[in-house]
């Protein structure tokens, strides 16, 4: 069992590395929107997998790969965010009421994207990134010596992540209500706060941070993907339901960030001083985007109320430790994880 889990997990990460090698040149040289999206998602999946391996690896072997993934993620992040914002605005660009405002914002975003591409090209080299991805092979050898710990590490982490996600979802839906979950505070721009910090903040103030819930859902999904690759199969309806929930949270975030961006551009360019009609149209557009965001929170809340308990139970049942894994192995995992956390600083996600 341990040998099979090691082989399957290693093969899964091998495939992610190869996919990243394929899409990075397309993302960095041709600005292919799909490649930018795929590369960013790939770095997140890899980071989730590497973080999961903390109890069975050393910082010496992890740090170079984590640094490379973080560089890619942070450089690709602004480009992906701009691509998404422009895409959403195309949905309203030809509406009579919001067309002019949407067209103006698209023009501003396209100019910003050109500048981001220039900055990216000046700071990041595709050949260098591709070469640094070779850091995975040292990690691969290291985990080979601790393969018996992989399954308990995976299952333990998955149950912890599921508990965190379910707890936050329940608090948001039953505590603050989907429509008031933002607590009246505008969400941060992408990259303003590390993902790990956002998740910790949500744990301290349950029901007030849907952005942290979204991040927790993404991390859980990446761990579920790794678990599926190592033989812990989930029923297809459960995967579908979970993706539907995560999709609603993703759209919520898209529309919130875009609404905030419209307001920021409006103020930065002092539109009120120059074109009062456009000023009113821009605020109407920002309001439309905010209402769309709130609708997506309500969609998530509805799915969670109807299916959340079932989805969580199905995941727990599928992710159990095999009988051949001894209690001693689980204790080894816990002890290793504790010593690792005491001996090194955490590198926050973004």
Coordinates of C-alpha atoms in Angstrom, one line a residue, residues 17-307:
X17 CA 5.9 19.5 -13.3
X18 CA 5.7 18.5 -16.9
X19 CA 2.5 20.4 -17.5
X20 CA 4.2 23.5 -16.0
X21 CA 7.1 23.0 -18.3
X22 CA 4.7 22.9 -21.2
X23 CA 2.6 26.0 -20.4
X24 CA 5.3 28.4 -18.9
X25 CA 6.8 29.3 -22.3
X26 CA 3.3 29.9 -23.7
X27 CA 2.4 32.1 -20.8
X28 CA 5.6 34.1 -20.6
X29 CA 6.4 34.5 -24.3
X30 CA 3.0 34.5 -26.1
X31 CA 0.8 35.8 -23.2
X32 CA -1.7 32.9 -23.9
X33 CA -4.6 33.4 -21.5
X34 CA -5.3 29.7 -21.1
X35 CA -1.6 29.0 -20.5
X36 CA -1.4 31.8 -17.9
X37 CA -4.4 30.3 -16.1
X38 CA -3.1 26.7 -16.4
X39 CA 0.3 27.7 -15.2
X40 CA -1.1 29.5 -12.2
X41 CA -3.4 26.7 -11.2
X42 CA -0.5 24.2 -11.7
X43 CA 1.7 26.2 -9.3
X44 CA -1.1 26.2 -6.7
X45 CA -1.5 22.4 -7.0
X46 CA 2.2 21.9 -6.7
X47 CA 2.4 24.1 -3.6
X48 CA -0.5 22.3 -2.0
X49 CA 1.3 19.0 -2.7
X50 CA 4.7 20.2 -1.4
X51 CA 3.1 21.7 1.7
X52 CA 1.5 18.3 2.3
X53 CA 4.9 16.7 2.2
X54 CA 6.4 18.9 5.0
X55 CA 6.4 16.1 7.6
X56 CA 8.4 13.8 5.3
X57 CA 10.8 16.3 3.7
X58 CA 13.4 18.9 4.8
X59 CA 13.4 22.6 4.2
X60 CA 16.7 22.3 2.4
X61 CA 15.0 20.4 -0.5
X62 CA 11.6 22.1 -0.4
X63 CA 12.7 25.8 -0.3
X64 CA 14.1 26.1 -3.8
X65 CA 11.0 24.6 -5.4
X66 CA 8.7 26.6 -3.2
X67 CA 10.5 29.8 -4.1
X68 CA 10.3 29.1 -7.8
X69 CA 6.5 28.4 -7.6
X70 CA 5.9 31.5 -5.5
X71 CA 7.8 33.6 -8.1
X72 CA 5.7 32.3 -10.9
X73 CA 2.4 32.6 -9.0
X74 CA 3.1 36.2 -8.0
X75 CA 4.1 37.3 -11.4
X76 CA 1.3 35.5 -13.2
X77 CA -1.3 36.5 -10.6
X78 CA -1.8 40.1 -11.8
X79 CA -2.0 39.0 -15.5
X80 CA -4.5 36.4 -14.7
X81 CA -6.6 38.8 -12.6
X82 CA -6.6 41.3 -15.4
X83 CA -7.6 38.6 -18.0
X84 CA -10.5 37.6 -15.8
X85 CA -11.7 41.1 -15.2
X86 CA -11.7 42.0 -18.9
X87 CA -13.5 38.8 -19.7
X88 CA -16.3 39.5 -17.2
X89 CA -16.7 43.0 -18.5
X90 CA -17.3 41.7 -22.0
X91 CA -20.5 40.3 -20.6
X92 CA -21.9 43.8 -20.0
X93 CA -19.9 45.8 -22.5
X94 CA -22.7 45.8 -25.1
X95 CA -25.6 46.6 -22.7
X96 CA -27.1 50.0 -23.2
X97 CA -27.0 51.0 -19.6
X98 CA -23.5 49.8 -18.7
X99 CA -21.8 49.7 -22.1
X100 CA -19.9 52.9 -22.0
X101 CA -18.7 52.4 -18.5
X102 CA -17.6 48.8 -19.2
X103 CA -15.8 49.9 -22.4
X104 CA -13.9 52.6 -20.5
X105 CA -12.8 50.2 -17.8
X106 CA -11.7 47.6 -20.4
X107 CA -9.5 50.2 -22.0
X108 CA -7.9 51.0 -18.6
X109 CA -7.4 47.3 -17.8
X110 CA -5.9 46.6 -21.2
X111 CA -3.4 49.4 -20.7
X112 CA -2.5 48.0 -17.2
X113 CA -2.1 44.6 -18.7
X114 CA 0.4 45.8 -21.2
X115 CA 2.5 47.4 -18.4
X116 CA 2.3 44.1 -16.4
X117 CA 3.5 42.2 -19.3
X118 CA 6.5 44.5 -19.7
X119 CA 7.3 44.2 -16.0
X120 CA 7.0 40.4 -16.2
X121 CA 9.3 40.1 -19.1
X122 CA 11.9 42.3 -17.4
X123 CA 11.9 40.3 -14.1
X124 CA 11.3 36.7 -15.0
X125 CA 13.2 34.4 -17.4
X126 CA 11.4 31.4 -18.8
X127 CA 14.6 29.3 -19.2
X128 CA 15.6 30.1 -15.6
X129 CA 12.2 29.1 -14.3
X130 CA 12.2 25.8 -16.3
X131 CA 15.6 25.0 -14.9
X132 CA 14.6 25.6 -11.3
X133 CA 11.7 23.2 -11.6
X134 CA 14.3 20.5 -11.4
X135 CA 14.3 21.0 -7.6
X136 CA 11.4 18.5 -7.5
X137 CA 13.7 15.6 -8.2
X138 CA 15.6 16.0 -4.9
X139 CA 12.3 16.1 -3.0
X140 CA 11.2 13.0 -4.9
X141 CA 14.2 11.0 -3.7
X142 CA 13.7 12.3 -0.2
X143 CA 10.1 11.1 0.1
X144 CA 11.0 7.7 -1.3
X145 CA 12.7 6.9 2.0
X146 CA 9.6 7.8 4.0
X147 CA 7.0 6.3 1.7
X148 CA 5.2 4.5 4.6
X149 CA 4.2 7.9 6.0
X150 CA 2.6 9.3 2.9
X151 CA -0.9 7.8 3.3
X152 CA -1.4 8.9 6.9
X153 CA 0.0 12.3 6.1
X154 CA -2.5 12.7 3.3
X155 CA -5.5 11.5 5.2
X156 CA -4.7 13.4 8.3
X157 CA -4.3 16.7 6.4
X158 CA -7.4 16.1 4.4
X159 CA -9.6 15.6 7.4
X160 CA -8.1 18.8 9.0
X161 CA -8.7 20.8 5.8
X162 CA -12.3 19.4 5.5
X163 CA -13.0 20.3 9.1
X164 CA -11.8 23.9 8.6
X165 CA -13.7 24.4 5.3
X166 CA -17.0 22.8 6.7
X167 CA -16.7 24.9 9.9
X168 CA -16.2 28.1 8.0
X169 CA -19.0 27.3 5.5
X170 CA -21.4 26.5 8.3
X171 CA -20.5 29.6 10.3
X172 CA -21.0 31.8 7.2
X173 CA -24.3 30.3 6.2
X174 CA -25.9 30.0 9.6
X175 CA -24.1 32.8 11.4
X176 CA -23.7 35.9 9.4
X177 CA -25.9 34.9 6.4
X178 CA -24.7 34.7 2.9
X179 CA -25.8 38.2 2.0
X180 CA -24.1 39.8 5.0
X181 CA -21.0 37.6 5.2
X182 CA -18.7 40.4 4.0
X183 CA -19.5 42.3 7.2
X184 CA -19.7 45.6 5.2
X185 CA -15.9 45.5 4.5
X186 CA -14.6 45.6 1.0
X187 CA -12.4 42.5 0.2
X188 CA -8.7 42.9 -0.3
X189 CA -7.2 43.0 -3.8
X190 CA -5.6 39.7 -4.9
X191 CA -2.2 39.3 -3.3
X192 CA -2.7 41.9 -0.6
X193 CA -2.8 39.2 2.1
X194 CA -1.2 35.8 2.2
X195 CA -3.6 33.0 1.8
X196 CA -2.4 31.3 5.0
X197 CA -3.0 34.5 6.9
X198 CA -6.5 34.9 5.5
X199 CA -7.4 31.3 6.6
X200 CA -6.1 32.0 10.1
X201 CA -8.1 35.2 10.2
X202 CA -11.3 33.4 9.3
X203 CA -10.7 30.9 12.0
X204 CA -10.5 33.7 14.5
X205 CA -13.6 35.5 13.3
X206 CA -16.0 32.8 11.9
X207 CA -18.7 34.0 9.5
X208 CA -17.0 37.2 8.4
X209 CA -14.5 36.2 5.7
X210 CA -15.8 34.4 2.6
X211 CA -12.5 35.1 0.9
X212 CA -10.8 32.9 3.4
X213 CA -13.5 30.3 2.9
X214 CA -12.8 30.4 -0.8
X215 CA -9.1 29.8 -0.2
X216 CA -9.8 26.9 2.2
X217 CA -12.0 25.4 -0.5
X218 CA -9.3 25.6 -3.2
X219 CA -6.7 24.1 -0.9
X220 CA -9.1 21.3 0.0
X221 CA -9.8 20.6 -3.7
X222 CA -6.1 20.4 -4.5
X223 CA -5.6 17.9 -1.7
X224 CA -8.6 15.9 -2.9
X225 CA -7.1 15.8 -6.4
X226 CA -3.9 14.4 -4.9
X227 CA -5.9 11.9 -2.8
X228 CA -7.8 10.8 -5.9
X229 CA -4.5 10.3 -7.8
X230 CA -3.3 7.9 -5.0
X231 CA -6.4 5.7 -5.1
X232 CA -8.8 7.5 -2.7
X233 CA -11.7 7.7 -5.2
X234 CA -14.7 10.0 -4.5
X235 CA -18.1 9.4 -6.1
X236 CA -18.5 11.6 -9.1
X237 CA -21.7 13.4 -7.8
X238 CA -19.7 14.5 -4.7
X239 CA -16.9 15.9 -6.9
X240 CA -19.5 17.7 -9.0
X241 CA -21.2 19.2 -5.9
X242 CA -17.9 20.4 -4.4
X243 CA -16.8 22.0 -7.7
X244 CA -20.2 23.8 -7.9
X245 CA -19.7 25.2 -4.4
X246 CA -16.2 26.3 -5.2
X247 CA -17.2 27.8 -8.5
X248 CA -19.8 30.0 -6.8
X249 CA -17.1 31.2 -4.3
X250 CA -14.8 31.8 -7.3
X251 CA -17.3 34.0 -9.1
X252 CA -18.1 35.8 -5.9
X253 CA -14.4 36.8 -5.7
X254 CA -14.2 37.7 -9.3
X255 CA -17.1 40.1 -9.1
X256 CA -16.0 41.6 -5.8
X257 CA -12.5 42.4 -7.0
X258 CA -13.9 43.8 -10.3
X259 CA -16.4 46.0 -8.5
X260 CA -13.6 47.3 -6.2
X261 CA -11.3 47.9 -9.2
X262 CA -14.0 49.9 -11.1
X263 CA -14.3 52.2 -8.1
X264 CA -10.6 52.6 -7.7
X265 CA -10.1 53.5 -11.3
X266 CA -12.9 55.9 -11.1
X267 CA -11.3 57.7 -8.1
X268 CA -7.7 57.5 -9.4
X269 CA -8.6 59.1 -12.7
X270 CA -10.8 61.8 -11.0
X271 CA -13.7 61.0 -13.4
X272 CA -16.1 63.0 -11.3
X273 CA -14.1 66.2 -12.1
X274 CA -14.2 65.6 -15.8
X275 CA -17.3 63.6 -16.9
X276 CA -20.2 63.5 -14.4
X277 CA -22.3 61.2 -16.7
X278 CA -19.5 58.6 -17.0
X279 CA -19.0 58.9 -13.2
X280 CA -22.6 57.9 -12.5
X281 CA -22.3 55.1 -15.0
X282 CA -19.2 53.7 -13.5
X283 CA -20.8 53.6 -10.0
X284 CA -23.8 52.0 -11.5
X285 CA -21.5 49.4 -13.0
X286 CA -19.7 48.8 -9.7
X287 CA -23.1 48.3 -8.0
X288 CA -24.2 45.8 -10.7
X289 CA -21.0 43.8 -10.1
X290 CA -21.4 43.9 -6.3
X291 CA -25.0 42.6 -6.6
X292 CA -23.7 39.7 -8.9
X293 CA -21.1 38.9 -6.2
X294 CA -23.7 38.8 -3.5
X295 CA -25.9 36.5 -5.7
X296 CA -23.0 34.1 -5.9
X297 CA -22.7 34.0 -2.1
X298 CA -26.4 33.1 -2.0
X299 CA -25.8 30.4 -4.6
X300 CA -23.1 28.9 -2.4
X301 CA -25.2 29.1 0.7
X302 CA -28.1 27.3 -1.0
X303 CA -25.8 24.5 -2.2
X304 CA -24.2 24.2 1.2
X305 CA -27.6 24.0 3.0
X306 CA -28.8 21.3 0.7
X307 CA -25.7 19.3 0.1

